[in-house]
Amino acid sequence: MTAASGPLRSASDIAAGVRTGELSALEVLDDHLARIALRESEIHAFNHLTEEAARAAAADIDRRVAAGEDPGPLAGVPVAIKDNLCTSGVPTTCSSKILEGWLPPYDATVVTRLAAAGAVAVGKTNLDEFAMGSSTENSAFGPTRNPHDTTRVPGGSSGGSAAAVAAGFAPLALGSDTGGSIRQPASLCGVVGVKPTYGTVSRLGLVAFGSSLDQVGPFSTTVADAALALEVMGGHDPGDSTSLPQPFPSVSDHLDDGVDGLRVGIVTEMMGEGIAPDVAARVRAAADALAAAGAEVDEVSVPAVAFGLSAYYLVAPAEASSNLARYDGVRYGLRIEAATTGEMMELTRTAGFGDEVKRRIMLGTYALSAGYYEAFYGKALKVRTLIRRDFDAAYERFDVLLSPTSPTTAFPFGDKTADPLQMYLNDICTIPTNLAGHPAMSVPFGAGDDGLPVGVQVLAPALGEVAMFRTAAALEAAAVPVAATTEGSAS
Ligand code: GLN
């Protein structure tokens, strides 16, 4: 294998070069595999690499280009896939021991669509077990490290995907976002991450966590790449009953529209208590940059978002406790044999699930149980409605909202593992969007006092992706990039 010598290119640049025959998909792949070989043992972004299948796919792309065909808008683009998205015949573990040995019989729709557009899957990325967490420290296979500082977490739950993009292992990666699992790691790793409007991207083949909240979305180094990926993956899928019967909003066409006259509201409740001053300062700098580009910026109160975390930690565990009931030792993966079926299930679930997953199952089962349902789950649903209403009121006056993505920059390993609540507090700015079903994205906007990346969150109303991406593109143009080291420490 040759050393990683090529420049780090965006997905759009790679696809443009491969489609014209200027770049070879196989060479592009080898370059990324070389970068993986150099640094993966230190980063641990992947649970599983699919080098051989990737080589075959890349060679096929090159053959098709040589034959005069167009392999599609992502021709030859290496892509990393979060290990809770089904890949036919390729291990899909959710970073849990309970799925040990299970091979999905089909590809997730998003995986199929990326491949059909010419993308080349390089492997499955690490996550917090079943996407429950904010640091990848809940993975049964060990944590992923942040490429900017390997003593720090990459965020989570899609930490492997965020780190893969930040380390130059792939220009594009897929994640899932139930309460912030795309946006928060994107923020901590200094890359772009998008949670699209609920229903715009298929979840067929996404292992379910909280079904009323889960969405699939991209990680990339540029705003344009995220737009391209969503346009390829999004749009109606008859195999997902929550899929909206319409194409993904056409965002790429509007990236150069600018923000002149766009009304931008800074969310008051997401700028005070719990937010590190250096992070809040970056959000204010982002707002200033947007104002300088012609946007009308003001503060706006969205009062009910203050209850987002409390509502989420009833709704999400309730849905998880139901979704995870299927791992019973009969249908998937791990089975610990025992004298009776009941005992077999108990032993299997005890051995197969980690502590955080068990905590969520117990929380959810409790919240749904007779006598507590109204007081907990029912109440949380009412709060969810209030959050949506407060956002609706804000969006009568503003086209998009602005906030920090994460309250701090990347934190050291072990910092928040002793107290689950401290870990949960990572998501105070991201969770309300999931409860509302709205889109939101994290855009890198410089560094905090520690020199580590800070992400600014752009929030928009349902199907407001065009305004959201216009804002993100303007922020990208104004931001000072924070480069992750993509070389091994030896070089
Ligand atoms: N960190 C949040 C949780 O632990 C969100 C996770 C996610 O979005 N999948 O539930």
Short mmCIF file of C-alpha atoms and ligand atoms in Angstrom, two decimals:
data_model
loop_
_atom_site.label_atom_id
_atom_site.label_comp_id
_atom_site.label_asym_id
_atom_site.label_seq_id
_atom_site.Cartn_x
_atom_site.Cartn_y
_atom_site.Cartn_z
CA MET A 1 0.00 0.00 0.00
CA THR A 2 1.25 3.48 -0.84
CA ALA A 3 1.65 6.10 1.87
CA ALA A 4 -1.19 8.56 2.33
CA SER A 5 0.12 11.18 -0.02
CA GLY A 6 -2.92 12.68 -1.70
CA PRO A 7 -4.47 15.90 -0.49
CA LEU A 8 -7.60 15.72 1.65
CA ARG A 9 -10.37 16.27 -0.84
CA SER A 10 -14.04 16.88 -0.26
CA ALA A 11 -16.59 14.32 -1.46
CA SER A 12 -17.75 16.72 -4.19
CA ASP A 13 -14.18 17.16 -5.47
CA ILE A 14 -13.54 13.42 -5.49
CA ALA A 15 -16.78 12.68 -7.34
CA ALA A 16 -16.10 15.43 -9.90
CA GLY A 17 -12.59 14.07 -10.54
CA VAL A 18 -13.69 10.44 -10.77
CA ARG A 19 -16.59 11.22 -13.10
CA THR A 20 -14.30 12.94 -15.61
CA GLY A 21 -11.66 10.23 -15.33
CA GLU A 22 -9.17 12.69 -13.82
CA LEU A 23 -9.06 10.67 -10.58
CA SER A 24 -9.16 6.93 -10.16
CA ALA A 25 -11.65 5.65 -7.58
CA LEU A 26 -9.21 2.90 -6.67
CA GLU A 27 -6.38 5.38 -6.05
CA VAL A 28 -8.68 7.59 -3.99
CA LEU A 29 -9.66 4.54 -1.94
CA ASP A 30 -6.05 3.43 -1.46
CA ASP A 31 -5.13 6.88 -0.28
CA HIS A 32 -7.85 6.75 2.39
CA LEU A 33 -6.98 3.17 3.37
CA ALA A 34 -3.37 4.30 3.82
CA ARG A 35 -4.50 7.07 6.13
CA ILE A 36 -6.57 4.52 8.07
CA ALA A 37 -3.57 2.18 8.31
CA LEU A 38 -1.46 5.00 9.67
CA ARG A 39 -3.76 6.14 12.46
CA GLU A 40 -6.65 3.75 13.08
CA SER A 41 -4.91 1.85 15.88
CA GLU A 42 -4.72 5.14 17.76
CA ILE A 43 -8.20 6.49 16.87
CA HIS A 44 -10.38 3.33 16.75
CA ALA A 45 -13.03 4.88 14.51
CA PHE A 46 -14.06 1.53 13.03
CA ASN A 47 -15.58 -1.67 14.41
CA HIS A 48 -15.09 -3.37 11.08
CA LEU A 49 -13.33 -2.51 7.81
CA THR A 50 -14.59 -3.76 4.44
CA GLU A 51 -11.43 -3.20 2.40
CA GLU A 52 -11.92 -6.02 -0.04
CA ALA A 53 -15.49 -5.14 -0.97
CA ALA A 54 -14.44 -1.47 -1.18
CA ARG A 55 -11.62 -2.32 -3.63
CA ALA A 56 -14.04 -4.30 -5.81
CA ALA A 57 -16.58 -1.45 -5.75
CA ALA A 58 -13.93 1.18 -6.58
CA ALA A 59 -12.52 -0.92 -9.42
CA ASP A 60 -16.04 -1.25 -10.79
CA ILE A 61 -16.50 2.53 -10.69
CA ASP A 62 -13.26 3.02 -12.64
CA ARG A 63 -14.36 0.41 -15.19
CA ARG A 64 -17.68 2.15 -15.70
CA VAL A 65 -16.07 5.55 -16.16
CA ALA A 66 -13.67 4.04 -18.72
CA ALA A 67 -16.68 2.57 -20.55
CA GLY A 68 -18.23 6.04 -20.79
CA GLU A 69 -20.82 5.57 -18.03
CA ASP A 70 -21.57 8.00 -15.21
CA PRO A 71 -21.50 6.17 -11.86
CA GLY A 72 -23.36 9.01 -10.13
CA PRO A 73 -22.95 12.12 -7.98
CA LEU A 74 -20.84 10.33 -5.33
CA ALA A 75 -18.65 8.41 -7.79
CA GLY A 76 -15.67 6.92 -5.96
CA VAL A 77 -16.36 8.71 -2.66
CA PRO A 78 -15.24 6.62 0.34
CA VAL A 79 -17.96 6.55 3.00
CA ALA A 80 -17.92 5.28 6.59
CA ILE A 81 -21.15 3.84 7.97
CA LYS A 82 -22.27 3.93 11.59
CA ASP A 83 -22.48 0.40 12.92
CA ASN A 84 -26.20 0.63 13.68
CA LEU A 85 -27.09 0.75 9.98
CA CYS A 86 -27.69 -2.65 8.41
CA THR A 87 -25.21 -3.83 5.81
CA SER A 88 -25.99 -7.06 4.01
CA GLY A 89 -23.67 -9.86 5.11
CA VAL A 90 -21.43 -7.40 6.99
CA PRO A 91 -21.41 -7.44 10.82
CA THR A 92 -23.74 -4.82 12.31
CA THR A 93 -23.15 -4.73 16.04
CA CYS A 94 -24.47 -1.42 17.41
CA SER A 95 -21.25 -1.74 19.48
CA SER A 96 -23.12 -4.26 21.65
CA LYS A 97 -22.16 -7.78 22.63
CA ILE A 98 -25.78 -8.81 22.21
CA LEU A 99 -25.54 -8.65 18.40
CA GLU A 100 -22.41 -10.80 18.30
CA GLY A 101 -22.38 -12.98 15.20
CA TRP A 102 -25.46 -11.41 13.61
CA LEU A 103 -25.29 -10.64 9.88
CA PRO A 104 -28.11 -8.50 8.45
CA PRO A 105 -29.81 -10.02 5.40
CA TYR A 106 -30.27 -6.62 3.74
CA ASP A 107 -28.81 -3.11 3.37
CA ALA A 108 -30.37 -0.03 4.96
CA THR A 109 -32.02 2.15 2.31
CA VAL A 110 -29.45 4.91 2.88
CA VAL A 111 -26.63 2.43 2.26
CA THR A 112 -28.29 1.22 -0.95
CA ARG A 113 -28.81 4.78 -2.17
CA LEU A 114 -25.24 5.86 -1.47
CA ALA A 115 -23.87 2.84 -3.33
CA ALA A 116 -26.24 3.49 -6.24
CA ALA A 117 -24.77 7.02 -6.44
CA GLY A 118 -21.24 5.61 -6.71
CA ALA A 119 -20.09 5.86 -3.07
CA VAL A 120 -17.68 3.20 -1.77
CA ALA A 121 -18.33 1.88 1.76
CA VAL A 122 -15.07 1.44 3.69
CA GLY A 123 -16.36 0.14 7.01
CA LYS A 124 -18.64 0.30 10.02
CA THR A 125 -17.94 2.92 12.67
CA ASN A 126 -17.91 2.70 16.45
CA LEU A 127 -20.70 4.15 18.59
CA ASP A 128 -22.05 4.19 22.11
CA GLU A 129 -23.91 0.90 22.54
CA PHE A 130 -27.25 1.15 20.69
CA ALA A 131 -26.51 4.88 20.20
CA MET A 132 -27.00 5.62 23.91
CA GLY A 133 -24.35 8.07 25.02
CA SER A 134 -22.37 11.18 24.16
CA SER A 135 -18.74 10.03 24.16
CA THR A 136 -18.47 6.48 22.63
CA GLU A 137 -17.30 5.36 26.07
CA ASN A 138 -20.37 3.10 26.20
CA SER A 139 -19.14 0.99 23.27
CA ALA A 140 -18.61 -2.68 24.15
CA PHE A 141 -15.49 -2.55 21.97
CA GLY A 142 -13.69 0.37 23.61
CA PRO A 143 -13.90 4.10 22.93
CA THR A 144 -13.00 6.11 19.84
CA ARG A 145 -10.43 8.88 20.30
CA ASN A 146 -10.75 12.46 19.11
CA PRO A 147 -8.34 13.06 16.20
CA HIS A 148 -7.71 16.63 17.44
CA ASP A 149 -6.55 15.39 20.85
CA THR A 150 -6.46 11.68 21.55
CA THR A 151 -6.82 12.21 25.31
CA ARG A 152 -10.34 13.53 24.61
CA VAL A 153 -13.62 11.93 23.58
CA PRO A 154 -14.91 12.40 20.04
CA GLY A 155 -18.48 12.87 21.33
CA GLY A 156 -21.24 10.40 20.67
CA SER A 157 -23.03 8.40 19.98
CA SER A 158 -21.75 8.57 16.36
CA GLY A 159 -18.19 9.24 17.57
CA GLY A 160 -16.59 6.77 15.15
CA SER A 161 -18.15 8.45 12.12
CA ALA A 162 -17.20 11.95 13.29
CA ALA A 163 -13.63 10.87 14.05
CA ALA A 164 -13.34 9.05 10.70
CA VAL A 165 -14.16 12.26 8.82
CA ALA A 166 -11.98 14.44 11.08
CA ALA A 167 -9.00 12.08 10.66
CA GLY A 168 -9.33 11.98 6.86
CA PHE A 169 -10.31 8.28 6.84
CA ALA A 170 -13.34 9.12 4.67
CA PRO A 171 -14.70 12.46 3.43
CA LEU A 172 -18.24 11.33 4.21
CA ALA A 173 -19.83 9.28 6.98
CA LEU A 174 -23.29 8.33 8.14
CA GLY A 175 -24.65 8.73 11.64
CA SER A 176 -27.94 8.59 13.46
CA ASP A 177 -29.34 11.32 15.69
CA THR A 178 -31.94 10.63 18.38
CA GLY A 179 -30.98 13.44 20.75
CA GLY A 180 -27.83 14.89 19.20
CA SER A 181 -25.73 11.92 18.17
CA ILE A 182 -24.73 13.43 14.84
CA ARG A 183 -24.45 17.10 15.81
CA GLN A 184 -22.59 16.76 19.13
CA PRO A 185 -19.73 14.54 17.82
CA ALA A 186 -19.54 16.72 14.69
CA SER A 187 -19.06 19.71 16.98
CA LEU A 188 -16.39 18.02 19.12
CA CYS A 189 -14.49 16.72 16.07
CA GLY A 190 -14.69 19.93 14.03
CA VAL A 191 -16.76 18.60 11.12
CA VAL A 192 -20.21 19.28 9.64
CA GLY A 193 -23.09 17.12 10.90
CA VAL A 194 -26.76 17.26 9.97
CA LYS A 195 -29.94 15.91 11.53
CA PRO A 196 -32.57 16.39 8.82
CA THR A 197 -36.32 16.89 9.30
CA TYR A 198 -38.03 13.80 10.72
CA GLY A 199 -39.32 11.73 7.81
CA THR A 200 -37.05 13.11 5.08
CA VAL A 201 -34.44 10.32 5.24
CA SER A 202 -35.40 6.64 5.39
CA ARG A 203 -34.79 4.65 8.59
CA LEU A 204 -35.33 1.27 6.93
CA GLY A 205 -32.33 -0.71 8.15
CA LEU A 206 -31.45 1.70 10.97
CA VAL A 207 -31.50 -0.28 14.22
CA ALA A 208 -34.25 1.43 16.20
CA PHE A 209 -33.54 3.32 19.45
CA GLY A 210 -36.28 5.94 19.93
CA SER A 211 -38.45 5.60 16.86
CA SER A 212 -40.26 8.94 17.20
CA LEU A 213 -36.87 10.71 17.39
CA ASP A 214 -34.32 8.74 15.30
CA GLN A 215 -33.05 10.24 12.03
CA VAL A 216 -30.12 9.32 9.78
CA GLY A 217 -27.80 12.05 8.54
CA PRO A 218 -24.31 12.81 7.17
CA PHE A 219 -20.93 13.93 8.49
CA SER A 220 -18.64 15.78 6.07
CA THR A 221 -15.87 18.34 5.91
CA THR A 222 -17.93 20.83 3.91
CA VAL A 223 -21.50 22.10 3.99
CA ALA A 224 -21.87 21.35 0.26
CA ASP A 225 -20.94 17.68 0.81
CA ALA A 226 -23.60 17.30 3.50
CA ALA A 227 -26.18 18.79 1.13
CA LEU A 228 -25.14 16.44 -1.65
CA ALA A 229 -25.27 13.38 0.61
CA LEU A 230 -28.75 14.27 1.86
CA GLU A 231 -30.06 14.80 -1.66
CA VAL A 232 -28.74 11.35 -2.60
CA MET A 233 -30.02 9.56 0.54
CA GLY A 234 -33.23 11.46 1.21
CA GLY A 235 -36.67 11.33 -0.28
CA HIS A 236 -39.56 8.93 -0.02
CA ASP A 237 -39.01 5.27 0.87
CA PRO A 238 -42.13 3.09 0.81
CA GLY A 239 -40.27 0.73 3.18
CA ASP A 240 -40.36 3.28 6.03
CA SER A 241 -43.89 4.14 7.19
CA THR A 242 -42.68 7.46 8.66
CA SER A 243 -41.10 8.56 5.37
CA LEU A 244 -42.60 11.71 3.86
CA PRO A 245 -43.91 11.21 0.30
CA GLN A 246 -41.70 13.85 -1.30
CA PRO A 247 -38.12 14.35 -2.48
CA PHE A 248 -35.49 15.82 -0.12
CA PRO A 249 -35.57 19.64 -0.34
CA SER A 250 -33.16 20.76 -3.06
CA VAL A 251 -30.53 22.52 -0.94
CA SER A 252 -27.41 22.43 -3.13
CA ASP A 253 -28.91 24.99 -5.50
CA HIS A 254 -29.19 27.53 -2.68
CA LEU A 255 -25.79 27.34 -0.99
CA ASP A 256 -24.64 30.53 -2.68
CA ASP A 257 -27.85 32.47 -1.97
CA GLY A 258 -26.30 34.25 1.01
CA VAL A 259 -28.15 35.37 4.13
CA ASP A 260 -29.12 38.90 3.18
CA GLY A 261 -32.39 39.67 4.97
CA LEU A 262 -32.53 36.26 6.66
CA ARG A 263 -33.93 36.51 10.19
CA VAL A 264 -31.68 34.74 12.70
CA GLY A 265 -32.64 34.26 16.37
CA ILE A 266 -30.14 33.36 19.10
CA VAL A 267 -31.92 31.06 21.56
CA THR A 268 -31.67 32.73 24.99
CA GLU A 269 -32.20 29.51 26.95
CA MET A 270 -29.22 27.88 25.21
CA MET A 271 -26.73 30.66 25.95
CA GLY A 272 -26.72 30.85 29.74
CA GLU A 273 -26.37 28.32 32.53
CA GLY A 274 -24.32 25.24 31.65
CA ILE A 275 -22.76 26.72 28.51
CA ALA A 276 -19.00 27.33 28.67
CA PRO A 277 -18.21 31.03 28.15
CA ASP A 278 -15.74 30.32 25.31
CA VAL A 279 -18.40 28.30 23.47
CA ALA A 280 -21.04 31.02 23.94
CA ALA A 281 -18.49 33.53 22.62
CA ARG A 282 -18.09 31.51 19.41
CA VAL A 283 -21.88 31.51 18.91
CA ARG A 284 -21.93 35.30 19.33
CA ALA A 285 -19.06 35.57 16.83
CA ALA A 286 -21.08 33.41 14.41
CA ALA A 287 -24.09 35.68 14.86
CA ASP A 288 -21.89 38.71 14.17
CA ALA A 289 -20.57 37.07 11.01
CA LEU A 290 -24.13 36.44 9.82
CA ALA A 291 -25.12 40.04 10.62
CA ALA A 292 -22.09 41.26 8.66
CA ALA A 293 -23.34 39.16 5.73
CA GLY A 294 -26.71 40.93 5.85
CA ALA A 295 -28.79 38.79 8.23
CA GLU A 296 -31.09 40.37 10.82
CA VAL A 297 -29.94 38.95 14.14
CA ASP A 298 -31.80 39.14 17.45
CA GLU A 299 -32.29 37.10 20.63
CA VAL A 300 -35.36 34.95 21.07
CA SER A 301 -36.75 33.06 24.03
CA VAL A 302 -37.98 29.50 23.47
CA PRO A 303 -38.98 28.82 27.10
CA ALA A 304 -40.05 25.15 26.94
CA VAL A 305 -36.66 23.97 25.63
CA ALA A 306 -35.53 24.15 29.25
CA PHE A 307 -37.62 21.00 29.85
CA GLY A 308 -36.28 19.17 26.81
CA LEU A 309 -33.80 16.98 28.66
CA SER A 310 -36.39 15.84 31.22
CA ALA A 311 -38.95 14.99 28.55
CA TYR A 312 -36.37 13.22 26.37
CA TYR A 313 -35.18 10.98 29.22
CA LEU A 314 -38.73 9.65 29.54
CA VAL A 315 -39.71 9.44 25.85
CA ALA A 316 -36.43 8.00 24.52
CA PRO A 317 -35.99 5.28 27.19
CA ALA A 318 -39.69 4.37 26.94
CA GLU A 319 -39.32 3.76 23.21
CA ALA A 320 -35.95 2.06 23.70
CA SER A 321 -37.33 -0.35 26.30
CA SER A 322 -39.88 -1.45 23.74
CA ASN A 323 -37.50 -1.50 20.74
CA LEU A 324 -34.83 -3.48 22.59
CA ALA A 325 -37.26 -6.19 23.74
CA ARG A 326 -36.47 -8.01 20.48
CA TYR A 327 -32.97 -8.99 21.68
CA ASP A 328 -34.13 -12.08 23.47
CA GLY A 329 -31.49 -14.64 22.55
CA VAL A 330 -33.85 -16.21 20.03
CA ARG A 331 -33.86 -13.97 16.99
CA TYR A 332 -30.51 -12.16 16.93
CA GLY A 333 -26.88 -12.68 17.89
CA LEU A 334 -25.89 -13.74 21.36
CA ARG A 335 -27.55 -16.60 23.26
CA ILE A 336 -26.52 -17.90 26.67
CA GLU A 337 -28.01 -21.40 26.93
CA ALA A 338 -30.03 -22.28 30.04
CA ALA A 339 -32.55 -24.84 31.28
CA THR A 340 -35.63 -22.74 30.52
CA THR A 341 -36.44 -20.12 27.88
CA GLY A 342 -37.03 -17.50 30.57
CA GLU A 343 -33.65 -18.15 32.13
CA MET A 344 -31.96 -18.14 28.71
CA MET A 345 -33.45 -14.70 27.98
CA GLU A 346 -32.44 -13.32 31.35
CA LEU A 347 -28.86 -14.60 31.10
CA THR A 348 -28.54 -13.42 27.50
CA ARG A 349 -29.76 -9.91 28.22
CA THR A 350 -27.70 -9.68 31.40
CA ALA A 351 -24.51 -10.66 29.56
CA GLY A 352 -25.28 -8.92 26.27
CA PHE A 353 -26.27 -5.38 27.32
CA GLY A 354 -23.96 -2.84 28.95
CA ASP A 355 -24.84 -0.70 31.99
CA GLU A 356 -26.18 2.34 30.15
CA VAL A 357 -28.48 0.26 27.95
CA LYS A 358 -29.79 -1.54 31.02
CA ARG A 359 -30.35 1.80 32.75
CA ARG A 360 -32.41 3.05 29.79
CA ILE A 361 -34.47 -0.16 29.59
CA MET A 362 -35.28 0.08 33.30
CA LEU A 363 -36.09 3.80 33.12
CA GLY A 364 -38.34 3.25 30.12
CA THR A 365 -40.12 0.25 31.54
CA TYR A 366 -40.77 2.17 34.75
CA ALA A 367 -42.08 5.24 32.90
CA LEU A 368 -44.50 3.10 30.91
CA SER A 369 -45.75 0.91 33.76
CA ALA A 370 -49.35 1.02 35.03
CA GLY A 371 -49.81 3.79 37.57
CA TYR A 372 -46.80 5.78 36.35
CA TYR A 373 -47.67 6.09 32.68
CA GLU A 374 -49.75 9.28 33.04
CA ALA A 375 -47.38 10.90 35.54
CA PHE A 376 -44.23 10.26 33.52
CA TYR A 377 -44.63 9.20 29.88
CA GLY A 378 -47.94 11.04 29.37
CA LYS A 379 -46.57 14.20 30.95
CA ALA A 380 -43.43 14.06 28.81
CA LEU A 381 -45.58 13.92 25.68
CA LYS A 382 -47.37 17.09 26.81
CA VAL A 383 -44.03 18.83 27.35
CA ARG A 384 -43.03 17.69 23.87
CA THR A 385 -46.07 19.50 22.46
CA LEU A 386 -45.14 22.64 24.40
CA ILE A 387 -41.62 22.55 22.96
CA ARG A 388 -42.98 22.28 19.44
CA ARG A 389 -45.37 25.19 20.08
CA ASP A 390 -42.63 27.41 21.47
CA PHE A 391 -40.45 26.67 18.44
CA ASP A 392 -43.41 27.42 16.14
CA ALA A 393 -43.85 30.78 17.85
CA ALA A 394 -40.14 31.57 17.39
CA TYR A 395 -40.27 30.59 13.72
CA GLU A 396 -43.07 33.10 13.13
CA ARG A 397 -40.43 35.78 13.70
CA PHE A 398 -37.23 34.00 12.59
CA ASP A 399 -36.18 31.87 9.61
CA VAL A 400 -33.50 30.01 11.55
CA LEU A 401 -32.26 29.84 15.14
CA LEU A 402 -28.69 29.74 16.45
CA SER A 403 -27.18 28.09 19.53
CA PRO A 404 -24.13 26.16 20.66
CA THR A 405 -24.22 22.53 19.51
CA SER A 406 -22.54 21.24 22.65
CA PRO A 407 -22.06 23.13 25.94
CA THR A 408 -18.29 22.49 25.92
CA THR A 409 -15.47 21.40 23.63
CA ALA A 410 -14.27 17.77 23.71
CA PHE A 411 -13.76 16.55 27.29
CA PRO A 412 -11.22 14.03 28.66
CA PHE A 413 -12.03 10.31 28.87
CA GLY A 414 -13.64 9.34 32.15
CA ASP A 415 -14.73 12.90 32.93
CA LYS A 416 -18.47 12.19 32.85
CA THR A 417 -18.76 8.42 33.12
CA ALA A 418 -19.31 8.36 36.90
CA ASP A 419 -22.46 10.50 36.75
CA PRO A 420 -24.97 9.74 33.97
CA LEU A 421 -26.65 13.12 34.42
CA GLN A 422 -23.40 14.94 33.60
CA MET A 423 -23.20 12.91 30.40
CA TYR A 424 -26.87 13.62 29.56
CA LEU A 425 -26.28 17.36 29.97
CA ASN A 426 -24.14 17.29 26.80
CA ASP A 427 -27.34 17.23 24.82
CA ILE A 428 -29.28 20.15 26.29
CA CYS A 429 -28.98 22.15 23.06
CA THR A 430 -29.58 19.29 20.61
CA ILE A 431 -32.43 17.30 22.20
CA PRO A 432 -35.26 19.87 21.75
CA THR A 433 -34.95 19.61 17.94
CA ASN A 434 -35.50 15.85 18.00
CA LEU A 435 -38.57 16.27 20.22
CA ALA A 436 -39.95 18.79 17.72
CA GLY A 437 -39.01 16.70 14.64
CA HIS A 438 -37.15 19.68 13.17
CA PRO A 439 -33.85 19.81 11.27
CA ALA A 440 -30.63 21.16 12.81
CA MET A 441 -26.97 21.02 11.93
CA SER A 442 -23.59 21.69 13.48
CA VAL A 443 -21.08 23.81 11.61
CA PRO A 444 -17.47 24.20 12.83
CA PHE A 445 -16.82 27.79 13.88
CA GLY A 446 -13.32 28.13 15.22
CA ALA A 447 -11.88 26.91 18.50
CA GLY A 448 -12.45 27.26 22.23
CA ASP A 449 -9.88 28.43 24.78
CA ASP A 450 -8.28 24.95 24.70
CA GLY A 451 -7.74 25.14 20.93
CA LEU A 452 -10.32 22.42 20.28
CA PRO A 453 -13.16 22.81 17.74
CA VAL A 454 -16.46 24.52 18.56
CA GLY A 455 -19.59 23.82 16.55
CA VAL A 456 -22.42 26.30 16.10
CA GLN A 457 -25.88 24.81 15.78
CA VAL A 458 -28.27 26.13 13.13
CA LEU A 459 -31.89 25.13 13.79
CA ALA A 460 -34.80 25.45 11.36
CA PRO A 461 -38.53 24.62 11.24
CA ALA A 462 -39.73 21.35 9.68
CA LEU A 463 -38.58 21.20 6.05
CA GLY A 464 -36.64 24.42 6.55
CA GLU A 465 -33.44 22.83 5.21
CA VAL A 466 -32.88 25.49 2.54
CA ALA A 467 -32.65 28.37 5.03
CA MET A 468 -30.62 26.15 7.39
CA PHE A 469 -28.06 25.30 4.70
CA ARG A 470 -27.86 28.91 3.47
CA THR A 471 -26.97 29.93 7.02
CA ALA A 472 -24.49 27.06 7.37
CA ALA A 473 -22.77 28.00 4.10
CA ALA A 474 -22.42 31.60 5.29
CA LEU A 475 -20.91 30.43 8.58
CA GLU A 476 -18.51 28.12 6.77
CA ALA A 477 -17.34 31.01 4.60
CA ALA A 478 -16.67 33.14 7.70
CA ALA A 479 -15.11 30.44 9.90
CA VAL A 480 -11.43 29.98 10.68
CA PRO A 481 -10.70 26.27 10.19
CA VAL A 482 -9.18 24.22 13.02
CA ALA A 483 -7.09 21.51 11.36
CA ALA A 484 -7.02 18.03 12.88
CA THR A 485 -3.74 16.24 12.46
CA THR A 486 -4.29 13.65 9.76
CA GLU A 487 -0.77 12.27 10.01
CA GLY A 488 0.47 9.73 12.51
CA SER A 489 2.34 11.14 15.50
CA ALA A 490 5.58 9.73 14.00
CA SER A 491 5.49 12.04 11.01
N1 GLN B 1 -26.70 11.34 23.91
C1 GLN B 1 -28.11 11.12 23.76
C2 GLN B 1 -28.48 9.81 24.42
O1 GLN B 1 -27.66 9.25 25.05
C3 GLN B 1 -28.48 11.11 22.31
C4 GLN B 1 -28.09 9.87 21.63
C5 GLN B 1 -28.48 9.83 20.19
O2 GLN B 1 -28.79 10.86 19.57
N2 GLN B 1 -28.54 8.63 19.65
O3 GLN B 1 -29.59 9.37 24.35
#
